Amino acid sequence: MDVLAALQSFLQGRLPSVQGRLVVGWSGGMDSTALLAGLLSLRTLEWPPLVAVHVHHGLQAEADAWAEHCQQCGTAWDVPVQVIRVQVPAGASVEAMARQARRQAFASVLQEGDVLLLAHHADDQAETLLFRLCRGTGLDGLRGMDEDTCWLHQQRRLRLWRPWLSLRRAWIAEWMAQQDRPWIEDPSNQHTYFARNFLRHEVLPSLEQRWPATIEHLGSLARECQDVLSQLDAWDRDLLQSVGFGNTVSVASLQALPEQSRARVLRLWLKDKGLPRPGRHLMQRLCTEFLAVTGGTAPLLTWSGVEVCRFRGQLHAGWQLPDLKDFNVSWDMQQPLPLPGQRRLVAEQVQGRGLRQPPSGYVWVRGRQGGETMRIYQHGPRQEIKGLMQSWAIPPKYRYRCPLVFVGEDVACVPGFAVAESHAAGVDEVGYDLIVMSER
């Protein structure tokens, strides 16, 4: 197999669409070093800028040396290398926590128009499918990893390529043996205590010994599932548009759908919001008894830091967040303001709308205490924030999580909802749209 020709074929129809940089996720190991080496072999002056990102997990004694290796090689190969240090939180699975931290690190360096390239290959795809099958998965899990996809991060759609997903690792290793490109070996990759290493070193070799085409057949299964799911996703998208209402979905419209369609529409809705989907049992509850609750209660369902609640016939979903009752910070609106719950308040400069720049140059951002009022319309009455939030259909549980922006002692803005008329920018004035964004 001509590895370089396969890489060139993958890139040929895609490079013209790249508006930013090619960002290679580079651990320093053989697979990612091979991908970077292949790109360097093919690179021309017409290519987008090529950079590499090394994520320093701090989990191995050699982690500093690996980062130094990547920086030295990057200098020798004329490739800018950015090292991102992350803290891997404690959890049931070090593998999963490290993977999540790594994805967050990649997202933090991707700029508008960039594409992230990762060196996953056919053996990795087979491991992924087997891992999901053994732990329990549905049709969505059998699609495995996509060659060309996007993921949602902080309300941005980030593009991801895996050029070698159909190539065997042995082919890449054979090609690398002919290159003068040193790589590092992570000893933890040999520890079969970790689930994926167990599959890689114990299970897959045994399966291949009995059925030599196992890897290829698992890859074919993933591609067939991707084809089927692409069509299902299009149908689900049409259904979601029919039941959606802005950021929420209609309970009554969902109940009118068959139960299996409800589950798929809700999975797509959660995916669009950048939220992890629940397990099969919780999804079944969400599609049946949760939707059937009647009366004045506002039912709540939670999983993995996510919460879904019902309010006024609509489903609302988001991350579980702390209230802001004790939050009180001055802000000049020049840099994003961190908020509790992995959020930030961002000010985007606009013309003729939004919040007018206050004379002092700064505002106060506070949590709601109760009793605050504001006047939205000229000559209109002052209204309680509580009543306004009710009119905006904000569920009661969420109302103390919304930041209020004060100029002096006046509520000047409820970000994402309203600006007080006395603090609104005029037609010829510069204003600020204030937006609360998630950092997850």
Short mmCIF file of C-alpha atoms in Angstrom, two decimals:
data_model
loop_
_atom_site.label_atom_id
_atom_site.label_comp_id
_atom_site.label_asym_id
_atom_site.label_seq_id
_atom_site.Cartn_x
_atom_site.Cartn_y
_atom_site.Cartn_z
CA MET A 1 0.00 0.00 0.00
CA ASP A 2 1.36 3.42 -1.01
CA VAL A 3 0.73 5.39 2.20
CA LEU A 4 1.80 8.71 0.72
CA ALA A 5 -0.46 8.27 -2.32
CA ALA A 6 -3.41 7.52 -0.01
CA LEU A 7 -2.73 10.72 1.95
CA GLN A 8 -2.46 12.74 -1.25
CA SER A 9 -5.72 11.28 -2.56
CA PHE A 10 -7.52 12.21 0.67
CA LEU A 11 -6.22 15.78 0.61
CA GLN A 12 -6.67 16.46 -3.10
CA GLY A 13 -10.33 17.40 -3.07
CA ARG A 14 -10.33 18.90 0.42
CA LEU A 15 -7.39 21.32 0.60
CA PRO A 16 -9.05 24.03 -1.55
CA SER A 17 -11.80 24.34 1.10
CA VAL A 18 -9.36 25.15 3.91
CA GLN A 19 -9.50 28.82 4.87
CA GLY A 20 -7.12 28.61 7.83
CA ARG A 21 -4.31 26.29 8.92
CA LEU A 22 -3.70 22.56 8.91
CA VAL A 23 -3.26 21.69 12.60
CA VAL A 24 -1.76 18.27 13.28
CA GLY A 25 -2.37 16.60 16.64
CA TRP A 26 1.14 15.33 17.40
CA SER A 27 1.86 13.08 20.37
CA GLY A 28 5.36 12.34 19.09
CA GLY A 29 4.48 8.67 18.62
CA MET A 30 4.85 6.77 15.37
CA ASP A 31 1.34 7.29 13.99
CA SER A 32 1.15 11.06 14.41
CA THR A 33 4.81 11.50 13.42
CA ALA A 34 4.07 9.56 10.24
CA LEU A 35 1.11 11.82 9.46
CA LEU A 36 3.22 14.93 9.98
CA ALA A 37 6.04 13.45 7.88
CA GLY A 38 3.62 12.60 5.09
CA LEU A 39 2.21 16.12 5.07
CA LEU A 40 5.73 17.58 4.97
CA SER A 41 6.58 15.33 2.02
CA LEU A 42 3.56 16.59 0.08
CA ARG A 43 3.55 20.23 1.17
CA THR A 44 3.82 22.91 -1.52
CA LEU A 45 3.93 26.70 -1.42
CA GLU A 46 0.21 26.79 -2.26
CA TRP A 47 -0.74 24.84 0.86
CA PRO A 48 -2.33 26.39 3.94
CA PRO A 49 0.10 26.93 6.85
CA LEU A 50 1.03 23.69 8.61
CA VAL A 51 1.40 23.63 12.41
CA ALA A 52 1.53 20.93 15.10
CA VAL A 53 0.02 20.77 18.57
CA HIS A 54 1.44 18.55 21.31
CA VAL A 55 -0.76 17.95 24.35
CA HIS A 56 1.25 17.53 27.56
CA HIS A 57 -0.91 15.38 29.86
CA GLY A 58 1.62 15.14 32.67
CA LEU A 59 0.69 11.49 33.24
CA GLN A 60 4.13 10.00 32.52
CA ALA A 61 7.55 10.77 33.98
CA GLU A 62 8.81 11.25 30.42
CA ALA A 63 6.11 13.81 29.49
CA ASP A 64 8.50 16.81 29.62
CA ALA A 65 11.02 14.96 27.44
CA TRP A 66 8.32 14.12 24.89
CA ALA A 67 7.28 17.75 24.65
CA GLU A 68 10.92 18.77 24.22
CA HIS A 69 11.37 16.11 21.51
CA CYS A 70 8.42 17.52 19.54
CA GLN A 71 9.68 21.09 19.84
CA GLN A 72 13.18 20.14 18.70
CA CYS A 73 11.88 18.13 15.74
CA GLY A 74 9.50 20.93 14.82
CA THR A 75 12.38 23.38 14.70
CA ALA A 76 14.46 21.00 12.56
CA TRP A 77 11.53 20.33 10.19
CA ASP A 78 10.38 23.96 9.96
CA VAL A 79 7.01 23.26 11.59
CA PRO A 80 5.72 25.54 14.37
CA VAL A 81 4.87 23.43 17.43
CA GLN A 82 2.59 24.53 20.24
CA VAL A 83 2.72 22.59 23.51
CA ILE A 84 -0.50 22.67 25.54
CA ARG A 85 -0.31 21.53 29.16
CA VAL A 86 -3.51 20.04 30.55
CA GLN A 87 -4.67 18.67 33.87
CA VAL A 88 -6.35 15.29 33.50
CA PRO A 89 -9.11 15.18 36.14
CA ALA A 90 -9.54 12.13 38.31
CA GLY A 91 -12.19 9.78 37.03
CA ALA A 92 -13.21 6.20 36.51
CA SER A 93 -11.28 6.03 33.22
CA VAL A 94 -7.92 7.74 32.80
CA GLU A 95 -8.19 7.00 29.07
CA ALA A 96 -11.53 8.79 28.76
CA MET A 97 -10.45 11.74 30.91
CA ALA A 98 -7.21 12.17 28.93
CA ARG A 99 -9.11 11.99 25.65
CA GLN A 100 -11.54 14.66 26.83
CA ALA A 101 -8.70 16.93 28.03
CA ARG A 102 -6.91 16.43 24.71
CA ARG A 103 -9.97 17.42 22.70
CA GLN A 104 -10.41 20.54 24.84
CA ALA A 105 -6.77 21.44 24.23
CA PHE A 106 -7.10 21.04 20.46
CA ALA A 107 -10.28 23.13 20.45
CA SER A 108 -8.52 25.92 22.36
CA VAL A 109 -5.95 26.44 19.58
CA LEU A 110 -8.18 26.01 16.53
CA GLN A 111 -8.93 29.31 14.84
CA GLU A 112 -11.59 30.20 12.29
CA GLY A 113 -11.06 28.13 9.14
CA ASP A 114 -8.54 25.70 10.70
CA VAL A 115 -8.73 21.95 10.23
CA LEU A 116 -7.47 19.47 12.83
CA LEU A 117 -5.77 16.34 11.45
CA LEU A 118 -5.43 13.20 13.58
CA ALA A 119 -3.56 9.99 12.75
CA HIS A 120 -6.23 7.39 13.55
CA HIS A 121 -5.97 4.37 11.26
CA ALA A 122 -7.96 1.23 10.48
CA ASP A 123 -6.67 -0.63 13.55
CA ASP A 124 -7.86 2.24 15.76
CA GLN A 125 -11.25 2.09 14.07
CA ALA A 126 -11.53 -1.63 14.80
CA GLU A 127 -10.56 -1.06 18.45
CA THR A 128 -13.21 1.65 18.73
CA LEU A 129 -15.98 -0.58 17.37
CA LEU A 130 -15.01 -3.55 19.55
CA PHE A 131 -14.74 -1.33 22.63
CA ARG A 132 -18.22 0.08 22.04
CA LEU A 133 -19.71 -3.33 21.30
CA CYS A 134 -18.27 -4.80 24.49
CA ARG A 135 -19.49 -1.92 26.63
CA GLY A 136 -22.86 -1.75 24.89
CA THR A 137 -23.79 0.51 22.01
CA GLY A 138 -26.48 1.18 19.46
CA LEU A 139 -26.41 1.90 15.76
CA ASP A 140 -24.85 5.34 16.32
CA GLY A 141 -21.89 3.75 18.11
CA LEU A 142 -21.27 1.38 15.23
CA ARG A 143 -20.48 4.26 12.89
CA GLY A 144 -17.10 4.47 14.60
CA MET A 145 -14.92 7.46 13.70
CA ASP A 146 -15.53 9.58 10.60
CA GLU A 147 -12.84 10.57 8.09
CA ASP A 148 -14.19 14.09 7.63
CA THR A 149 -16.39 15.49 10.36
CA CYS A 150 -17.09 18.43 12.67
CA TRP A 151 -17.69 18.76 16.37
CA LEU A 152 -19.32 21.54 18.34
CA HIS A 153 -17.26 23.44 20.92
CA GLN A 154 -18.25 26.73 22.55
CA GLN A 155 -20.85 27.33 19.83
CA ARG A 156 -18.19 26.83 17.13
CA ARG A 157 -18.19 24.00 14.59
CA LEU A 158 -14.63 22.66 14.42
CA ARG A 159 -13.52 20.55 11.46
CA LEU A 160 -11.62 17.27 11.90
CA TRP A 161 -9.91 15.04 9.33
CA ARG A 162 -8.60 11.49 9.77
CA PRO A 163 -6.81 10.85 6.44
CA TRP A 164 -5.56 7.36 7.28
CA LEU A 165 -8.68 5.78 8.70
CA SER A 166 -8.72 3.12 5.97
CA LEU A 167 -4.99 2.26 6.26
CA ARG A 168 -3.53 -0.51 8.42
CA ARG A 169 -1.03 0.46 11.07
CA ALA A 170 1.44 -2.08 9.67
CA TRP A 171 1.47 -0.26 6.34
CA ILE A 172 2.22 3.03 8.07
CA ALA A 173 4.98 1.39 10.14
CA GLU A 174 6.54 -0.08 6.99
CA TRP A 175 6.59 3.36 5.37
CA MET A 176 8.01 5.01 8.48
CA ALA A 177 10.88 2.52 8.58
CA GLN A 178 12.10 4.14 5.36
CA GLN A 179 11.89 7.71 6.71
CA ASP A 180 14.46 9.61 8.72
CA ARG A 181 11.90 10.82 11.25
CA PRO A 182 12.46 9.81 14.89
CA TRP A 183 9.48 9.12 17.15
CA ILE A 184 8.90 8.29 20.79
CA GLU A 185 7.38 5.19 22.40
CA ASP A 186 4.88 5.58 25.22
CA PRO A 187 5.36 2.60 27.55
CA SER A 188 1.78 2.90 28.80
CA ASN A 189 0.61 1.75 25.36
CA GLN A 190 1.77 -1.76 26.34
CA HIS A 191 -0.24 -1.90 29.58
CA THR A 192 -3.18 -4.24 28.95
CA TYR A 193 -4.85 -2.93 32.11
CA PHE A 194 -6.27 -0.22 29.86
CA ALA A 195 -9.26 -1.39 27.83
CA ARG A 196 -8.07 -0.29 24.40
CA ASN A 197 -4.60 -1.72 24.94
CA PHE A 198 -6.19 -5.01 25.96
CA LEU A 199 -8.18 -5.05 22.72
CA ARG A 200 -5.10 -4.06 20.69
CA HIS A 201 -2.66 -6.57 22.14
CA GLU A 202 -4.84 -9.48 23.27
CA VAL A 203 -8.17 -9.55 21.46
CA LEU A 204 -7.58 -8.28 17.93
CA PRO A 205 -4.49 -10.43 17.25
CA SER A 206 -6.47 -13.54 18.25
CA LEU A 207 -9.39 -12.53 16.05
CA GLU A 208 -7.07 -11.84 13.11
CA GLN A 209 -5.36 -15.19 13.56
CA ARG A 210 -8.73 -16.90 13.17
CA TRP A 211 -10.28 -14.41 10.71
CA PRO A 212 -7.48 -12.51 8.90
CA ALA A 213 -9.83 -9.87 7.43
CA THR A 214 -11.30 -8.83 10.82
CA ILE A 215 -9.90 -5.28 10.70
CA GLU A 216 -11.13 -4.70 7.14
CA HIS A 217 -14.58 -6.12 7.91
CA LEU A 218 -15.00 -3.91 10.98
CA GLY A 219 -13.97 -0.89 8.92
CA SER A 220 -16.53 -1.82 6.25
CA LEU A 221 -19.21 -2.13 8.92
CA ALA A 222 -18.40 1.36 10.20
CA ARG A 223 -18.60 2.84 6.70
CA GLU A 224 -21.93 1.12 5.97
CA CYS A 225 -23.35 2.41 9.25
CA GLN A 226 -22.14 5.90 8.39
CA ASP A 227 -23.93 5.74 5.04
CA VAL A 228 -27.20 4.58 6.63
CA LEU A 229 -26.95 7.06 9.49
CA SER A 230 -26.28 9.95 7.10
CA GLN A 231 -29.69 9.34 5.55
CA LEU A 232 -31.32 8.89 8.96
CA ASP A 233 -29.66 12.09 10.17
CA ALA A 234 -31.22 14.00 7.27
CA TRP A 235 -34.67 12.67 8.17
CA ASP A 236 -34.08 13.42 11.85
CA ARG A 237 -33.02 16.95 10.97
CA ASP A 238 -36.34 17.50 9.19
CA LEU A 239 -38.23 16.11 12.19
CA LEU A 240 -36.24 18.29 14.61
CA GLN A 241 -37.14 21.39 12.61
CA SER A 242 -40.80 20.40 12.85
CA VAL A 243 -40.75 20.01 16.66
CA GLY A 244 -38.12 22.63 17.52
CA PHE A 245 -38.87 26.06 18.88
CA GLY A 246 -35.65 28.07 18.91
CA ASN A 247 -33.44 26.53 21.58
CA THR A 248 -36.13 24.17 22.87
CA VAL A 249 -38.35 21.38 21.56
CA SER A 250 -42.11 21.00 21.90
CA VAL A 251 -43.30 18.26 24.25
CA ALA A 252 -46.61 17.86 22.40
CA SER A 253 -44.89 17.57 19.02
CA LEU A 254 -42.44 15.00 20.38
CA GLN A 255 -45.30 12.95 21.83
CA ALA A 256 -46.87 12.83 18.38
CA LEU A 257 -43.81 11.02 17.01
CA PRO A 258 -43.16 7.27 17.27
CA GLU A 259 -40.99 6.50 20.31
CA GLN A 260 -37.95 5.48 18.22
CA SER A 261 -38.17 8.71 16.23
CA ARG A 262 -38.38 10.69 19.46
CA ALA A 263 -35.12 9.14 20.66
CA ARG A 264 -33.28 9.97 17.45
CA VAL A 265 -34.62 13.54 17.33
CA LEU A 266 -33.62 14.11 20.96
CA ARG A 267 -30.13 12.70 20.34
CA LEU A 268 -29.70 15.11 17.42
CA TRP A 269 -31.02 18.02 19.50
CA LEU A 270 -28.54 17.27 22.30
CA LYS A 271 -25.71 16.84 19.79
CA ASP A 272 -26.48 20.24 18.23
CA LYS A 273 -26.24 21.77 21.70
CA GLY A 274 -22.86 20.14 22.31
CA LEU A 275 -24.23 17.94 25.11
CA PRO A 276 -23.49 14.25 25.72
CA ARG A 277 -26.46 12.01 25.17
CA PRO A 278 -27.86 9.82 27.96
CA GLY A 279 -27.54 6.07 28.13
CA ARG A 280 -30.22 3.83 26.68
CA HIS A 281 -32.21 3.53 29.93
CA LEU A 282 -32.29 7.28 30.57
CA MET A 283 -33.16 7.98 26.94
CA GLN A 284 -36.10 5.62 27.24
CA ARG A 285 -37.27 7.47 30.35
CA LEU A 286 -36.84 10.80 28.58
CA CYS A 287 -38.92 9.61 25.62
CA THR A 288 -41.75 8.13 27.69
CA GLU A 289 -42.51 8.90 31.34
CA PHE A 290 -40.65 12.23 31.38
CA LEU A 291 -42.74 13.55 28.49
CA ALA A 292 -45.94 12.19 30.02
CA VAL A 293 -45.66 14.09 33.35
CA THR A 294 -48.61 16.42 33.85
CA GLY A 295 -49.53 19.07 36.41
CA GLY A 296 -47.68 22.10 37.69
CA THR A 297 -44.38 20.37 38.43
CA ALA A 298 -41.27 21.04 36.34
CA PRO A 299 -39.65 17.58 36.04
CA LEU A 300 -35.89 17.33 35.79
CA LEU A 301 -33.63 14.60 34.39
CA THR A 302 -29.83 14.67 34.82
CA TRP A 303 -26.79 12.73 33.58
CA SER A 304 -23.06 13.44 33.10
CA GLY A 305 -23.42 17.08 34.18
CA VAL A 306 -26.38 17.63 31.81
CA GLU A 307 -29.92 18.48 32.85
CA VAL A 308 -33.17 18.45 30.89
CA CYS A 309 -36.28 20.09 32.28
CA ARG A 310 -39.84 20.74 31.11
CA PHE A 311 -41.39 24.20 31.30
CA ARG A 312 -44.51 25.50 29.60
CA GLY A 313 -44.71 22.60 27.21
CA GLN A 314 -41.09 22.84 26.07
CA LEU A 315 -37.98 20.81 26.80
CA HIS A 316 -34.90 22.78 27.86
CA ALA A 317 -31.43 21.21 28.00
CA GLY A 318 -28.05 22.45 29.16
CA TRP A 319 -25.16 21.91 31.52
CA GLN A 320 -25.89 21.90 35.23
CA LEU A 321 -24.80 25.33 36.46
CA PRO A 322 -24.40 27.07 39.81
CA ASP A 323 -26.48 30.14 40.60
CA LEU A 324 -24.83 33.57 40.59
CA LYS A 325 -26.29 35.04 43.78
CA ASP A 326 -22.82 35.71 45.24
CA PHE A 327 -21.27 36.90 41.96
CA ASN A 328 -20.39 40.63 41.80
CA VAL A 329 -17.55 41.69 39.46
CA SER A 330 -16.65 44.89 37.61
CA TRP A 331 -15.92 44.48 33.90
CA ASP A 332 -14.60 46.77 31.14
CA MET A 333 -16.07 44.58 28.35
CA GLN A 334 -12.70 44.39 26.59
CA GLN A 335 -11.90 40.77 27.46
CA PRO A 336 -14.22 37.79 28.08
CA LEU A 337 -15.36 37.63 31.70
CA PRO A 338 -15.19 34.14 33.29
CA LEU A 339 -18.43 33.07 34.95
CA PRO A 340 -19.04 30.18 37.36
CA GLY A 341 -19.93 26.93 35.65
CA GLN A 342 -17.31 27.02 32.87
CA ARG A 343 -18.93 29.93 31.09
CA ARG A 344 -17.78 33.34 29.96
CA LEU A 345 -19.48 36.61 29.17
CA VAL A 346 -18.36 38.07 25.85
CA ALA A 347 -18.90 41.60 24.50
CA GLU A 348 -19.07 41.91 20.70
CA GLN A 349 -18.80 45.46 19.36
CA VAL A 350 -21.65 46.40 17.04
CA GLN A 351 -23.11 49.55 15.50
CA GLY A 352 -26.46 51.04 16.38
CA ARG A 353 -27.65 48.43 18.88
CA GLY A 354 -26.74 46.64 22.08
CA LEU A 355 -25.46 48.17 25.29
CA ARG A 356 -24.00 51.68 25.08
CA GLN A 357 -20.49 52.13 26.48
CA PRO A 358 -21.01 53.50 30.01
CA PRO A 359 -19.32 56.82 30.90
CA SER A 360 -17.12 55.14 33.52
CA GLY A 361 -15.91 52.58 30.98
CA TYR A 362 -16.98 49.58 33.03
CA VAL A 363 -20.10 47.75 34.18
CA TRP A 364 -20.92 45.50 37.11
CA VAL A 365 -21.93 41.90 36.49
CA ARG A 366 -24.00 40.41 39.29
CA GLY A 367 -26.26 37.52 40.06
CA ARG A 368 -29.95 38.09 40.52
CA GLN A 369 -31.05 38.70 44.12
CA GLY A 370 -34.76 39.27 43.55
CA GLY A 371 -36.70 42.51 43.20
CA GLU A 372 -34.57 43.99 40.36
CA THR A 373 -36.42 46.00 37.69
CA MET A 374 -35.68 47.47 34.27
CA ARG A 375 -37.45 49.49 31.57
CA ILE A 376 -37.07 47.95 28.13
CA TYR A 377 -39.23 50.31 26.08
CA GLN A 378 -39.18 54.10 26.04
CA HIS A 379 -42.10 55.47 28.06
CA GLY A 380 -42.93 51.91 29.10
CA PRO A 381 -43.25 50.78 32.72
CA ARG A 382 -40.41 49.44 34.79
CA GLN A 383 -40.82 45.69 35.01
CA GLU A 384 -39.51 43.17 37.49
CA ILE A 385 -36.77 40.93 36.12
CA LYS A 386 -38.67 37.95 37.53
CA GLY A 387 -41.72 38.78 35.41
CA LEU A 388 -39.59 39.42 32.34
CA MET A 389 -37.88 36.05 32.75
CA GLN A 390 -41.29 34.43 32.99
CA SER A 391 -42.32 36.14 29.74
CA TRP A 392 -39.09 34.91 28.11
CA ALA A 393 -40.05 31.35 29.19
CA ILE A 394 -36.89 30.88 31.26
CA PRO A 395 -37.50 27.92 33.61
CA PRO A 396 -37.50 28.92 37.30
CA LYS A 397 -34.42 26.77 38.00
CA TYR A 398 -32.41 28.77 35.47
CA ARG A 399 -33.29 32.30 36.53
CA TYR A 400 -30.64 32.74 39.21
CA ARG A 401 -27.99 31.47 36.81
CA CYS A 402 -28.43 34.36 34.37
CA PRO A 403 -25.99 37.25 34.87
CA LEU A 404 -27.37 40.78 35.14
CA VAL A 405 -25.30 43.71 33.88
CA PHE A 406 -25.51 46.92 35.90
CA VAL A 407 -24.49 50.48 35.10
CA GLY A 408 -24.36 52.08 38.51
CA GLU A 409 -27.39 50.67 40.29
CA ASP A 410 -29.49 50.24 37.13
CA VAL A 411 -30.01 46.91 35.45
CA ALA A 412 -28.74 47.83 32.00
CA CYS A 413 -28.83 44.43 30.29
CA VAL A 414 -29.86 40.82 30.67
CA PRO A 415 -27.35 39.21 28.26
CA GLY A 416 -29.03 37.37 25.44
CA PHE A 417 -32.47 38.79 26.23
CA ALA A 418 -32.83 42.56 26.62
CA VAL A 419 -31.13 45.95 27.02
CA ALA A 420 -32.71 48.71 29.10
CA GLU A 421 -33.87 51.57 26.87
CA SER A 422 -31.88 54.18 28.84
CA HIS A 423 -28.65 52.24 28.25
CA ALA A 424 -29.21 51.13 24.66
CA ALA A 425 -26.87 52.38 21.92
CA GLY A 426 -28.42 54.84 19.48
CA VAL A 427 -28.47 54.43 15.71
CA ASP A 428 -25.16 56.27 15.28
CA GLU A 429 -23.47 54.90 18.40
CA VAL A 430 -21.18 51.96 19.04
CA GLY A 431 -22.78 49.32 21.22
CA TYR A 432 -22.01 45.88 22.63
CA ASP A 433 -23.92 42.64 22.22
CA LEU A 434 -23.35 40.68 25.42
CA ILE A 435 -23.37 36.91 25.02
CA VAL A 436 -22.96 34.11 27.57
CA MET A 437 -20.87 31.28 26.08
CA SER A 438 -20.01 27.84 27.38
CA GLU A 439 -16.34 26.86 27.68
CA ARG A 440 -17.11 23.13 27.37
#
